[in-house]
Amino acid sequence: MIEGPVVIIGTGQAGFQTAASLRIEGFEGDIFMFGDEPGLPYQRPPLSKAFFKDGSADRLLFRNQDFFEKNSINIKDNCSVKSIDRQKKQVLLDDGDTISYEHLVLATGTRNRALPIAGSDLKNVLALRTLYDANHIRKTAKAGQRVIMIGGGFIGLELASVLREFGCEVTVIEAEKRPMARAVSEQISTYFVDAHTKSGIKIHCNSMVSKVLGEAEAEGVKLSDGTEIGADLVFICAGVVPNSEIASEAGLETSNGILVDDLLLTNDPFISAIGDCASFVHKSSGTLVRLESVQNAADQAKCIAKRLTGTPKTYEAVPWFWSDQGGKKLQIAGLTGSADKLICHSDDENGKISVFAFENGQFVGVEAVNMAKNYVISRKILETGKPVMLSDFEASDFDLMEILKKIS
Amino acid sequence: MVKITLVEPGGKQIIVDAKEGGSLMQAAVAAGVTGIVAECGGSMMCATCHVYVNEDDLEKLPKKSEGEDEMLDSTASIRKENSRLSCQIKIGPELEGLKVYLPESQY
């Protein structure tokens, strides 16, 4: 076990969980956390979902002030870390202070991708990343307004459905041929396009925005084919980029994020990187990935807390994701992007669908809407680490429980 | 405020004041109850806010949704008849005095 101090840059899900798990594992040294937002660490997923309706920031907190005091976790908010001095094993803060570390954890997360289009700096062009952004959106959006979402990923569609329920006229502009193309199968995209269209949301695919129209305030967008669409609010939901500059400036290797090995260490043995900012090789598929999810942030944090307290283990957790859109819950277990065969089971009458993904005949993941059981049992099957083939699914007529029992 | 009792596996009782309109999970987390993990923040994704509801109190609670029922199959500690996800238990005055038992493990 190391003696500390452990310094954590970032107070999001990954940073918070690292500190909490270090204490759970019995680490007694100093813990310092630095975050550039005001306040205590909070959960981001509800910002594009329930928070718009309920607006209760207290409920977003992972833990209250007491917890951090009792566990001697030093948090400095409104504070960004300027640089890392790897020789001296120190970080430099924006107020000029330097803090020494025995081990440094980079949990710097991501920031929204800025779009290089004219007019994206106009008033009423909004984006969602932080609690501050979410409060601003709640104050700005009014029922009846015409809203355009530039980007039809998870955040764009979650916000679209929340704003639609609130009474806005919502149009989604997606550059790819289908929304969420990077994250889910075509069947799931189609399912949600149908559901959103039924609720009155307009979705334009294969469409690029060339300009945000307006003088001081956004009044609409112009598409690259010349079409103009009027709007009172424009949201940019075009994905994120990892906050990896602080690492590359310190000479750490990066590749679409801060590169880490299977122990989540960078090329400096005294620096780890975890969560949305970290690129790593996903064990079972062998591909370099950077995952933006609660599961990945929390599980990687637990993994390094164990390593720092003397029980190192390679990171092998099964990824899982979710998205809530218009009363429909999408649950994903495993990585389905590399699949070469998809098998779809649906119950159209009840709005349920599951897509089972296979690569070279082997089960790699599931995407399920309103079918929690398929998500839960599939996740358990993947967590056994044992290869399960399409032929096993067919032999049991897709009875997942039977498959799980057979391999457990 | 509604008084709810959480009983740790060792028998220690923790009484929390739960805000009406919030969930039991949120009340427990706010009170620093470590036996409730709630990794997904109440999105019914992780089943780490599992509790066993006192048998006599079961009828005070509304029935669980199909989604909660299915997620309960993935709890770390054994699922029982009285298993619930505390993120799905909404606090109202009818729950005054509710008692729940925390499982041995949440993950």
Short mmCIF file of C-alpha atoms in Angstrom, two decimals:
data_model
loop_
_atom_site.label_atom_id
_atom_site.label_comp_id
_atom_site.label_asym_id
_atom_site.label_seq_id
_atom_site.Cartn_x
_atom_site.Cartn_y
_atom_site.Cartn_z
CA MET A 1 0.00 0.00 0.00
CA ILE A 2 1.26 3.48 -0.83
CA GLU A 3 1.49 6.13 1.85
CA GLY A 4 0.23 9.09 -0.14
CA PRO A 5 -0.59 11.74 -0.85
CA VAL A 6 -2.85 10.72 -3.72
CA VAL A 7 -3.77 13.69 -5.88
CA ILE A 8 -6.85 13.41 -8.08
CA ILE A 9 -7.42 15.87 -10.91
CA GLY A 10 -11.14 15.98 -11.60
CA THR A 11 -14.14 15.76 -9.29
CA GLY A 12 -16.59 13.94 -11.55
CA GLN A 13 -17.77 10.35 -11.18
CA ALA A 14 -14.28 8.87 -11.64
CA GLY A 15 -12.55 11.31 -9.31
CA PHE A 16 -15.17 11.00 -6.61
CA GLN A 17 -15.20 7.21 -6.75
CA THR A 18 -11.41 7.04 -6.55
CA ALA A 19 -11.41 9.00 -3.30
CA ALA A 20 -14.33 7.07 -1.83
CA SER A 21 -12.90 3.68 -2.82
CA LEU A 22 -9.44 4.51 -1.46
CA ARG A 23 -11.02 5.02 1.96
CA ILE A 24 -13.14 1.85 1.60
CA GLU A 25 -9.93 -0.06 0.84
CA GLY A 26 -8.31 1.30 3.97
CA PHE A 27 -5.99 3.93 2.51
CA GLU A 28 -5.02 6.30 5.34
CA GLY A 29 -2.83 8.85 3.57
CA ASP A 30 -3.77 12.30 2.32
CA ILE A 31 -6.21 12.63 -0.56
CA PHE A 32 -6.43 15.89 -2.52
CA MET A 33 -9.01 16.47 -5.24
CA PHE A 34 -9.11 19.42 -7.60
CA GLY A 35 -12.11 20.34 -9.76
CA ASP A 36 -12.73 23.38 -11.90
CA GLU A 37 -16.47 23.55 -11.20
CA PRO A 38 -17.98 25.06 -8.04
CA GLY A 39 -19.35 22.84 -5.29
CA LEU A 40 -19.22 19.19 -4.30
CA PRO A 41 -18.95 16.32 -6.80
CA TYR A 42 -22.28 15.59 -8.48
CA GLN A 43 -23.81 13.15 -10.93
CA ARG A 44 -24.01 14.26 -14.52
CA PRO A 45 -26.40 11.72 -16.13
CA PRO A 46 -29.59 13.29 -14.71
CA LEU A 47 -28.72 16.70 -16.20
CA SER A 48 -30.15 15.67 -19.58
CA LYS A 49 -32.98 13.68 -18.00
CA ALA A 50 -34.82 14.12 -14.67
CA PHE A 51 -33.04 17.31 -13.62
CA PHE A 52 -34.80 19.39 -16.26
CA LYS A 53 -38.12 18.53 -14.62
CA ASP A 54 -37.16 18.54 -10.97
CA GLY A 55 -34.32 21.06 -10.81
CA SER A 56 -33.10 19.76 -7.46
CA ALA A 57 -29.32 20.14 -7.40
CA ASP A 58 -29.08 18.60 -3.89
CA ARG A 59 -30.23 15.26 -5.25
CA LEU A 60 -27.36 15.22 -7.71
CA LEU A 61 -24.65 15.17 -5.05
CA PHE A 62 -22.83 11.86 -4.65
CA ARG A 63 -22.34 12.56 -0.96
CA ASN A 64 -22.73 15.60 1.28
CA GLN A 65 -20.07 17.73 2.93
CA ASP A 66 -20.08 15.51 6.01
CA PHE A 67 -18.88 12.53 4.04
CA PHE A 68 -15.82 14.34 2.73
CA GLU A 69 -14.97 15.68 6.19
CA LYS A 70 -15.43 12.35 7.93
CA ASN A 71 -13.29 10.62 5.32
CA SER A 72 -10.63 13.33 5.29
CA ILE A 73 -10.98 13.93 1.58
CA ASN A 74 -9.68 17.39 0.72
CA ILE A 75 -11.59 18.93 -2.16
CA LYS A 76 -10.70 22.21 -3.74
CA ASP A 77 -13.40 23.42 -6.12
CA ASN A 78 -13.19 26.26 -8.65
CA CYS A 79 -9.61 25.22 -9.16
CA SER A 80 -7.89 24.00 -12.27
CA VAL A 81 -4.56 22.27 -12.43
CA LYS A 82 -2.20 24.00 -14.83
CA SER A 83 0.58 21.49 -15.24
CA ILE A 84 2.27 18.36 -13.96
CA ASP A 85 5.95 18.27 -13.01
CA ARG A 86 6.76 14.57 -13.29
CA GLN A 87 10.33 14.94 -12.07
CA LYS A 88 9.32 16.66 -8.84
CA LYS A 89 6.04 14.70 -8.66
CA GLN A 90 4.05 17.87 -8.19
CA VAL A 91 1.03 19.53 -9.77
CA LEU A 92 0.79 23.29 -10.26
CA LEU A 93 -2.56 24.90 -9.47
CA ASP A 94 -4.02 27.98 -11.16
CA ASP A 95 -3.53 29.99 -7.96
CA GLY A 96 0.21 29.27 -8.05
CA ASP A 97 0.26 26.58 -5.33
CA THR A 98 2.11 23.35 -5.90
CA ILE A 99 0.97 20.04 -4.43
CA SER A 100 3.15 16.96 -4.19
CA TYR A 101 1.90 13.48 -4.94
CA GLU A 102 3.06 9.97 -4.46
CA HIS A 103 0.46 8.92 -7.00
CA LEU A 104 -1.48 11.12 -9.40
CA VAL A 105 -4.88 10.17 -10.83
CA LEU A 106 -6.06 11.95 -13.95
CA ALA A 107 -9.85 11.97 -14.05
CA THR A 108 -10.15 15.05 -16.19
CA GLY A 109 -13.16 13.93 -18.22
CA THR A 110 -14.21 15.52 -21.45
CA ARG A 111 -15.50 18.83 -22.76
CA ASN A 112 -18.07 19.52 -25.43
CA ARG A 113 -16.83 19.56 -28.97
CA ALA A 114 -17.03 23.09 -30.37
CA LEU A 115 -18.37 23.34 -33.90
CA PRO A 116 -16.46 25.48 -36.35
CA ILE A 117 -19.58 27.07 -37.81
CA ALA A 118 -20.50 30.71 -38.10
CA GLY A 119 -22.93 31.94 -35.49
CA SER A 120 -22.23 29.25 -32.90
CA ASP A 121 -21.28 32.02 -30.44
CA LEU A 122 -24.63 33.78 -30.67
CA LYS A 123 -26.81 34.23 -27.63
CA ASN A 124 -29.34 31.41 -27.37
CA VAL A 125 -26.89 28.87 -28.71
CA LEU A 126 -26.59 26.50 -25.78
CA ALA A 127 -24.77 23.34 -24.82
CA LEU A 128 -25.03 20.93 -21.89
CA ARG A 129 -22.14 19.64 -19.87
CA THR A 130 -22.27 21.02 -16.35
CA LEU A 131 -24.79 21.75 -13.65
CA TYR A 132 -24.35 25.42 -14.51
CA ASP A 133 -25.34 24.66 -18.14
CA ALA A 134 -28.33 22.63 -17.00
CA ASN A 135 -29.59 25.43 -14.74
CA HIS A 136 -29.12 27.90 -17.59
CA ILE A 137 -31.17 25.67 -19.90
CA ARG A 138 -33.96 25.39 -17.31
CA LYS A 139 -34.11 29.17 -17.00
CA THR A 140 -33.95 29.81 -20.73
CA ALA A 141 -36.24 27.21 -22.30
CA LYS A 142 -39.93 28.08 -22.51
CA ALA A 143 -42.81 25.87 -23.60
CA GLY A 144 -43.79 26.57 -27.19
CA GLN A 145 -40.31 27.59 -28.31
CA ARG A 146 -38.81 26.18 -31.49
CA VAL A 147 -35.67 24.29 -30.56
CA ILE A 148 -32.97 22.84 -32.80
CA MET A 149 -30.54 20.21 -31.57
CA ILE A 150 -27.35 20.02 -33.62
CA GLY A 151 -26.36 16.39 -33.09
CA GLY A 152 -28.48 13.31 -32.47
CA GLY A 153 -26.39 11.36 -29.98
CA PHE A 154 -27.53 10.29 -26.50
CA ILE A 155 -27.42 13.80 -25.04
CA GLY A 156 -29.07 15.42 -28.05
CA LEU A 157 -31.93 12.92 -28.07
CA GLU A 158 -32.38 12.86 -24.28
CA LEU A 159 -32.62 16.64 -24.22
CA ALA A 160 -34.86 16.59 -27.28
CA SER A 161 -37.35 14.30 -25.57
CA VAL A 162 -37.30 16.25 -22.30
CA LEU A 163 -37.88 19.54 -24.16
CA ARG A 164 -40.59 17.97 -26.29
CA GLU A 165 -42.44 16.79 -23.17
CA PHE A 166 -42.05 20.30 -21.80
CA GLY A 167 -43.89 21.62 -24.86
CA CYS A 168 -41.16 22.77 -27.25
CA GLU A 169 -41.17 22.20 -31.00
CA VAL A 170 -38.01 20.15 -31.45
CA THR A 171 -35.95 19.45 -34.56
CA VAL A 172 -32.83 17.27 -34.46
CA ILE A 173 -30.14 17.70 -37.12
CA GLU A 174 -27.86 14.67 -37.42
CA ALA A 175 -24.85 14.49 -39.74
CA GLU A 176 -24.74 10.68 -39.96
CA LYS A 177 -27.35 8.61 -41.75
CA ARG A 178 -28.95 7.72 -38.42
CA PRO A 179 -28.92 9.08 -34.86
CA MET A 180 -26.69 7.48 -32.19
CA ALA A 181 -24.81 5.77 -35.04
CA ARG A 182 -21.60 5.60 -33.03
CA ALA A 183 -23.26 3.97 -30.02
CA VAL A 184 -26.04 1.60 -31.10
CA SER A 185 -27.16 -0.73 -33.87
CA GLU A 186 -29.30 0.39 -36.77
CA GLN A 187 -32.32 -1.40 -35.31
CA ILE A 188 -32.17 0.64 -32.11
CA SER A 189 -31.65 3.89 -34.04
CA THR A 190 -34.71 3.09 -36.13
CA TYR A 191 -36.74 2.25 -33.03
CA PHE A 192 -35.95 5.64 -31.46
CA VAL A 193 -36.46 7.59 -34.69
CA ASP A 194 -39.97 6.08 -34.85
CA ALA A 195 -40.67 6.80 -31.17
CA HIS A 196 -39.43 10.40 -31.33
CA THR A 197 -41.24 11.06 -34.60
CA LYS A 198 -44.47 9.81 -33.03
CA SER A 199 -44.00 12.22 -30.15
CA GLY A 200 -43.67 15.10 -32.62
CA ILE A 201 -39.89 15.51 -32.81
CA LYS A 202 -38.54 16.10 -36.32
CA ILE A 203 -35.30 14.30 -37.13
CA HIS A 204 -33.18 15.19 -40.19
CA CYS A 205 -30.37 12.74 -40.90
CA ASN A 206 -27.49 13.13 -43.40
CA SER A 207 -27.74 16.86 -42.65
CA MET A 208 -24.96 19.26 -41.80
CA VAL A 209 -25.52 22.69 -40.29
CA SER A 210 -23.43 25.25 -42.18
CA LYS A 211 -24.40 28.32 -40.18
CA VAL A 212 -26.39 29.49 -37.19
CA LEU A 213 -28.60 32.34 -38.42
CA GLY A 214 -29.18 35.60 -36.55
CA GLU A 215 -27.50 38.84 -35.58
CA ALA A 216 -27.21 38.90 -31.79
CA GLU A 217 -29.53 36.01 -31.01
CA ALA A 218 -29.84 32.75 -32.87
CA GLU A 219 -32.88 32.76 -35.12
CA GLY A 220 -32.37 29.42 -36.81
CA VAL A 221 -29.88 27.35 -38.74
CA LYS A 222 -28.90 26.97 -42.37
CA LEU A 223 -28.17 23.46 -43.59
CA SER A 224 -25.46 22.70 -46.13
CA ASP A 225 -28.12 22.00 -48.77
CA GLY A 226 -29.37 25.57 -48.30
CA THR A 227 -32.48 24.77 -46.26
CA GLU A 228 -33.17 27.24 -43.47
CA ILE A 229 -34.98 26.24 -40.28
CA GLY A 230 -36.18 28.87 -37.80
CA ALA A 231 -35.53 28.47 -34.09
CA ASP A 232 -35.68 30.28 -30.75
CA LEU A 233 -32.98 28.09 -29.19
CA VAL A 234 -30.13 26.13 -30.76
CA PHE A 235 -28.32 23.39 -28.86
CA ILE A 236 -24.93 22.06 -29.86
CA CYS A 237 -24.79 18.39 -28.88
CA ALA A 238 -22.02 17.26 -31.18
CA GLY A 239 -20.10 14.99 -28.86
CA VAL A 240 -17.08 15.58 -26.67
CA VAL A 241 -13.31 15.66 -26.72
CA PRO A 242 -11.15 14.25 -23.92
CA ASN A 243 -9.31 16.67 -21.62
CA SER A 244 -5.92 15.15 -22.29
CA GLU A 245 -3.80 18.28 -22.93
CA ILE A 246 -2.45 18.40 -19.38
CA ALA A 247 -1.17 14.86 -19.91
CA SER A 248 0.36 15.39 -23.35
CA GLU A 249 2.04 18.59 -22.18
CA ALA A 250 3.66 16.53 -19.44
CA GLY A 251 4.93 14.05 -22.00
CA LEU A 252 2.38 11.33 -21.31
CA GLU A 253 1.21 9.29 -24.27
CA THR A 254 -2.23 10.08 -25.68
CA SER A 255 -4.39 8.60 -28.42
CA ASN A 256 -7.96 9.90 -28.45
CA GLY A 257 -7.50 10.31 -24.70
CA ILE A 258 -4.79 9.57 -22.19
CA LEU A 259 -3.30 6.20 -23.01
CA VAL A 260 -3.25 3.66 -20.18
CA ASP A 261 -2.30 -0.01 -19.86
CA ASP A 262 -4.42 -2.81 -18.44
CA LEU A 263 -3.66 -1.60 -14.91
CA LEU A 264 -4.85 1.90 -15.96
CA LEU A 265 -1.35 3.31 -15.65
CA THR A 266 0.02 5.88 -18.09
CA ASN A 267 3.60 5.60 -19.33
CA ASP A 268 4.58 7.15 -15.99
CA PRO A 269 4.26 4.53 -13.23
CA PHE A 270 3.22 7.24 -10.75
CA ILE A 271 0.30 8.50 -12.86
CA SER A 272 -2.98 6.75 -13.64
CA ALA A 273 -5.81 7.95 -15.89
CA ILE A 274 -9.42 6.84 -15.64
CA GLY A 275 -12.95 7.54 -16.83
CA ASP A 276 -13.99 9.52 -19.90
CA CYS A 277 -10.47 10.90 -20.50
CA ALA A 278 -8.67 7.53 -20.66
CA SER A 279 -8.00 5.33 -23.70
CA PHE A 280 -7.37 1.69 -23.05
CA VAL A 281 -7.47 -1.65 -24.80
CA HIS A 282 -10.79 -3.36 -24.09
CA LYS A 283 -9.80 -6.82 -22.93
CA SER A 284 -12.24 -9.11 -24.69
CA SER A 285 -12.31 -7.31 -28.06
CA GLY A 286 -8.69 -6.17 -28.17
CA THR A 287 -9.66 -2.72 -29.48
CA LEU A 288 -8.51 0.66 -28.18
CA VAL A 289 -11.53 2.38 -26.65
CA ARG A 290 -12.42 5.45 -24.64
CA LEU A 291 -15.72 4.97 -22.87
CA GLU A 292 -17.99 7.77 -21.72
CA SER A 293 -20.02 6.13 -19.01
CA VAL A 294 -20.81 5.95 -15.31
CA GLN A 295 -19.86 2.27 -15.22
CA ASN A 296 -16.44 2.81 -16.73
CA ALA A 297 -15.66 5.78 -14.48
CA ALA A 298 -16.75 3.99 -11.31
CA ASP A 299 -15.21 0.58 -12.09
CA GLN A 300 -11.89 2.05 -13.19
CA ALA A 301 -11.79 4.12 -9.99
CA LYS A 302 -12.35 0.98 -7.89
CA CYS A 303 -9.68 -0.84 -9.88
CA ILE A 304 -6.99 1.74 -9.14
CA ALA A 305 -8.06 2.13 -5.50
CA LYS A 306 -7.39 -1.60 -5.13
CA ARG A 307 -4.05 -1.34 -6.90
CA LEU A 308 -2.89 1.61 -4.80
CA THR A 309 -3.79 -0.26 -1.64
CA GLY A 310 -1.88 -3.38 -2.58
CA THR A 311 -4.16 -5.64 -4.62
CA PRO A 312 -3.44 -4.87 -8.28
CA LYS A 313 -5.72 -6.43 -10.84
CA THR A 314 -6.09 -5.77 -14.54
CA TYR A 315 -9.19 -3.85 -15.61
CA GLU A 316 -11.68 -6.22 -17.19
CA ALA A 317 -15.14 -4.92 -16.26
CA VAL A 318 -17.99 -5.47 -18.71
CA PRO A 319 -19.12 -2.06 -20.00
CA TRP A 320 -22.72 -1.00 -19.55
CA PHE A 321 -24.60 2.10 -20.63
CA TRP A 322 -28.08 3.52 -20.53
CA SER A 323 -30.19 6.25 -22.02
CA ASP A 324 -33.67 7.46 -21.06
CA GLN A 325 -35.63 8.94 -23.90
CA GLY A 326 -39.34 9.73 -23.81
CA GLY A 327 -40.25 7.11 -21.22
CA LYS A 328 -38.16 4.46 -22.93
CA LYS A 329 -35.13 2.97 -21.26
CA LEU A 330 -32.28 1.79 -23.43
CA GLN A 331 -29.87 -0.52 -21.61
CA ILE A 332 -26.66 -1.78 -23.15
CA ALA A 333 -24.23 -4.41 -21.87
CA GLY A 334 -20.94 -5.13 -23.63
CA LEU A 335 -19.49 -3.40 -26.69
CA THR A 336 -21.66 -4.01 -29.72
CA GLY A 337 -19.91 -1.76 -32.27
CA SER A 338 -17.72 -4.50 -33.72
CA ALA A 339 -20.55 -6.98 -34.21
CA ASP A 340 -20.89 -8.70 -37.58
CA LYS A 341 -24.22 -10.30 -36.77
CA LEU A 342 -27.22 -8.79 -35.00
CA ILE A 343 -30.28 -10.71 -33.93
CA CYS A 344 -33.31 -8.65 -33.09
CA HIS A 345 -36.18 -9.73 -30.83
CA SER A 346 -39.03 -7.29 -30.54
CA ASP A 347 -42.49 -6.95 -29.11
CA ASP A 348 -43.81 -4.08 -31.20
CA GLU A 349 -47.15 -3.90 -29.43
CA ASN A 350 -45.47 -3.13 -26.10
CA GLY A 351 -42.61 -1.07 -27.52
CA LYS A 352 -39.92 -3.56 -26.51
CA ILE A 353 -36.85 -4.50 -28.48
CA SER A 354 -33.60 -6.35 -27.85
CA VAL A 355 -30.68 -6.61 -30.22
CA PHE A 356 -28.16 -9.38 -29.49
CA ALA A 357 -24.73 -8.72 -31.00
CA PHE A 358 -22.25 -11.37 -32.15
CA GLU A 359 -18.75 -11.14 -33.59
CA ASN A 360 -17.29 -14.18 -35.33
CA GLY A 361 -20.14 -16.14 -33.84
CA GLN A 362 -19.38 -15.08 -30.26
CA PHE A 363 -21.80 -13.08 -28.12
CA VAL A 364 -20.39 -9.58 -27.47
CA GLY A 365 -23.32 -7.57 -26.14
CA VAL A 366 -26.96 -6.61 -26.05
CA GLU A 367 -28.96 -3.44 -26.59
CA ALA A 368 -32.38 -3.64 -24.96
CA VAL A 369 -35.26 -1.18 -24.71
CA ASN A 370 -37.76 -1.74 -21.92
CA MET A 371 -36.47 -5.31 -21.56
CA ALA A 372 -34.36 -5.07 -18.42
CA LYS A 373 -34.16 -8.83 -18.04
CA ASN A 374 -32.31 -9.25 -21.32
CA TYR A 375 -29.86 -6.54 -20.25
CA VAL A 376 -29.34 -7.97 -16.75
CA ILE A 377 -28.84 -11.60 -17.74
CA SER A 378 -26.72 -10.72 -20.77
CA ARG A 379 -24.47 -8.67 -18.53
CA LYS A 380 -24.12 -11.61 -16.17
CA ILE A 381 -23.28 -13.91 -19.08
CA LEU A 382 -20.58 -11.49 -20.27
CA GLU A 383 -19.24 -11.12 -16.74
CA THR A 384 -18.46 -14.83 -16.54
CA GLY A 385 -15.83 -14.14 -19.21
CA LYS A 386 -16.70 -17.42 -20.89
CA PRO A 387 -17.25 -17.44 -24.64
CA VAL A 388 -20.89 -18.01 -25.54
CA MET A 389 -21.69 -18.64 -29.17
CA LEU A 390 -24.66 -17.84 -31.35
CA SER A 391 -25.22 -21.59 -31.58
CA ASP A 392 -25.66 -21.66 -27.76
CA PHE A 393 -28.32 -18.96 -28.06
CA GLU A 394 -30.08 -20.85 -30.83
CA ALA A 395 -29.88 -24.18 -29.00
CA SER A 396 -31.64 -22.69 -26.00
CA ASP A 397 -34.05 -20.65 -28.15
CA PHE A 398 -32.59 -17.45 -26.62
CA ASP A 399 -33.43 -18.51 -23.07
CA LEU A 400 -30.74 -16.39 -21.41
CA MET A 401 -31.29 -17.85 -17.95
CA GLU A 402 -30.65 -21.33 -19.29
CA ILE A 403 -27.44 -20.15 -20.99
CA LEU A 404 -26.24 -18.46 -17.81
CA LYS A 405 -26.94 -21.54 -15.69
CA LYS A 406 -25.08 -23.74 -18.14
CA ILE A 407 -21.89 -21.66 -17.97
CA SER A 408 -21.94 -20.62 -14.30
CA MET B 1 -39.77 14.78 6.87
CA VAL B 2 -40.55 11.09 7.16
CA LYS B 3 -38.69 8.86 9.61
CA ILE B 4 -37.27 5.68 8.06
CA THR B 5 -35.18 3.05 9.82
CA LEU B 6 -32.38 1.25 8.03
CA VAL B 7 -30.92 -1.79 9.74
CA GLU B 8 -27.34 -2.79 8.91
CA PRO B 9 -26.46 -6.49 8.54
CA GLY B 10 -24.83 -6.38 12.01
CA GLY B 11 -28.07 -5.11 13.55
CA LYS B 12 -27.18 -1.45 13.97
CA GLN B 13 -30.19 0.78 13.33
CA ILE B 14 -29.89 4.07 11.46
CA ILE B 15 -32.86 6.42 11.52
CA VAL B 16 -32.95 8.92 8.66
CA ASP B 17 -35.22 11.89 8.02
CA ALA B 18 -36.34 11.44 4.45
CA LYS B 19 -37.61 14.30 2.30
CA GLU B 20 -41.06 13.79 0.83
CA GLY B 21 -40.98 13.50 -2.93
CA GLY B 22 -37.43 12.15 -2.98
CA SER B 23 -36.49 8.49 -2.96
CA LEU B 24 -35.38 6.33 -0.04
CA MET B 25 -32.05 5.89 -1.81
CA GLN B 26 -31.52 9.67 -1.92
CA ALA B 27 -32.41 10.00 1.77
CA ALA B 28 -29.99 7.23 2.74
CA VAL B 29 -27.16 8.65 0.63
CA ALA B 30 -27.75 12.15 2.03
CA ALA B 31 -27.56 10.71 5.55
CA GLY B 32 -24.29 8.99 4.75
CA VAL B 33 -25.56 5.42 4.96
CA THR B 34 -22.68 3.46 3.46
CA GLY B 35 -24.72 0.31 2.84
CA ILE B 36 -26.50 2.06 -0.03
CA VAL B 37 -24.13 2.55 -2.97
CA ALA B 38 -26.47 3.77 -5.74
CA GLU B 39 -23.81 3.81 -8.39
CA CYS B 40 -26.14 4.83 -11.23
CA GLY B 41 -27.78 7.57 -9.19
CA GLY B 42 -31.29 6.14 -9.30
CA SER B 43 -31.57 5.21 -12.95
CA MET B 44 -32.47 1.58 -12.26
CA MET B 45 -29.27 0.36 -13.90
CA CYS B 46 -27.01 -1.05 -11.23
CA ALA B 47 -29.09 -2.60 -8.40
CA THR B 48 -26.63 -1.31 -5.77
CA CYS B 49 -29.32 0.35 -3.63
CA HIS B 50 -30.94 -2.99 -2.79
CA VAL B 51 -32.91 -3.27 0.49
CA TYR B 52 -35.09 -5.87 2.18
CA VAL B 53 -38.35 -4.29 3.31
CA ASN B 54 -39.70 -5.23 6.73
CA GLU B 55 -42.45 -7.80 6.01
CA ASP B 56 -45.10 -5.85 7.93
CA ASP B 57 -44.35 -2.69 5.93
CA LEU B 58 -44.58 -4.27 2.49
CA GLU B 59 -48.21 -3.27 2.01
CA LYS B 60 -47.33 0.42 2.51
CA LEU B 61 -45.34 0.36 -0.71
CA PRO B 62 -46.72 0.56 -4.21
CA LYS B 63 -46.02 -2.45 -6.39
CA LYS B 64 -42.71 -2.56 -8.17
CA SER B 65 -42.53 -1.83 -11.87
CA GLU B 66 -41.61 -4.51 -14.37
CA GLY B 67 -38.22 -2.82 -14.86
CA GLU B 68 -37.42 -2.85 -11.14
CA ASP B 69 -38.57 -6.45 -10.86
CA GLU B 70 -36.20 -7.49 -13.65
CA MET B 71 -33.27 -5.44 -12.29
CA LEU B 72 -33.65 -7.15 -8.90
CA ASP B 73 -32.36 -10.30 -10.58
CA SER B 74 -28.91 -8.71 -10.59
CA THR B 75 -28.49 -7.84 -6.92
CA ALA B 76 -25.18 -8.87 -5.34
CA SER B 77 -26.89 -10.29 -2.24
CA ILE B 78 -29.58 -12.89 -2.62
CA ARG B 79 -32.93 -11.68 -3.88
CA LYS B 80 -35.85 -12.35 -1.55
CA GLU B 81 -39.62 -11.82 -1.68
CA ASN B 82 -39.19 -8.49 0.12
CA SER B 83 -36.32 -7.21 -2.03
CA ARG B 84 -36.68 -3.72 -3.49
CA LEU B 85 -34.48 -1.09 -5.09
CA SER B 86 -34.54 1.87 -2.72
CA CYS B 87 -34.22 4.33 -5.63
CA GLN B 88 -37.71 3.28 -6.66
CA ILE B 89 -39.28 3.83 -3.22
CA LYS B 90 -40.75 7.31 -3.28
CA ILE B 91 -41.06 8.96 0.11
CA GLY B 92 -44.54 10.00 1.20
CA PRO B 93 -46.24 10.44 4.61
CA GLU B 94 -47.62 6.89 4.43
CA LEU B 95 -44.07 5.58 4.84
CA GLU B 96 -43.56 7.11 8.32
CA GLY B 97 -41.85 4.45 10.43
CA LEU B 98 -40.87 2.25 7.48
CA LYS B 99 -38.12 -0.20 8.32
CA VAL B 100 -35.76 -1.75 5.78
CA TYR B 101 -32.80 -4.10 6.14
CA LEU B 102 -29.53 -3.55 4.26
CA PRO B 103 -28.01 -6.53 2.44
CA GLU B 104 -24.55 -7.92 3.18
CA SER B 105 -23.16 -6.53 -0.06
CA GLN B 106 -24.20 -4.25 -2.93
CA TYR B 107 -21.58 -5.37 -5.46
#
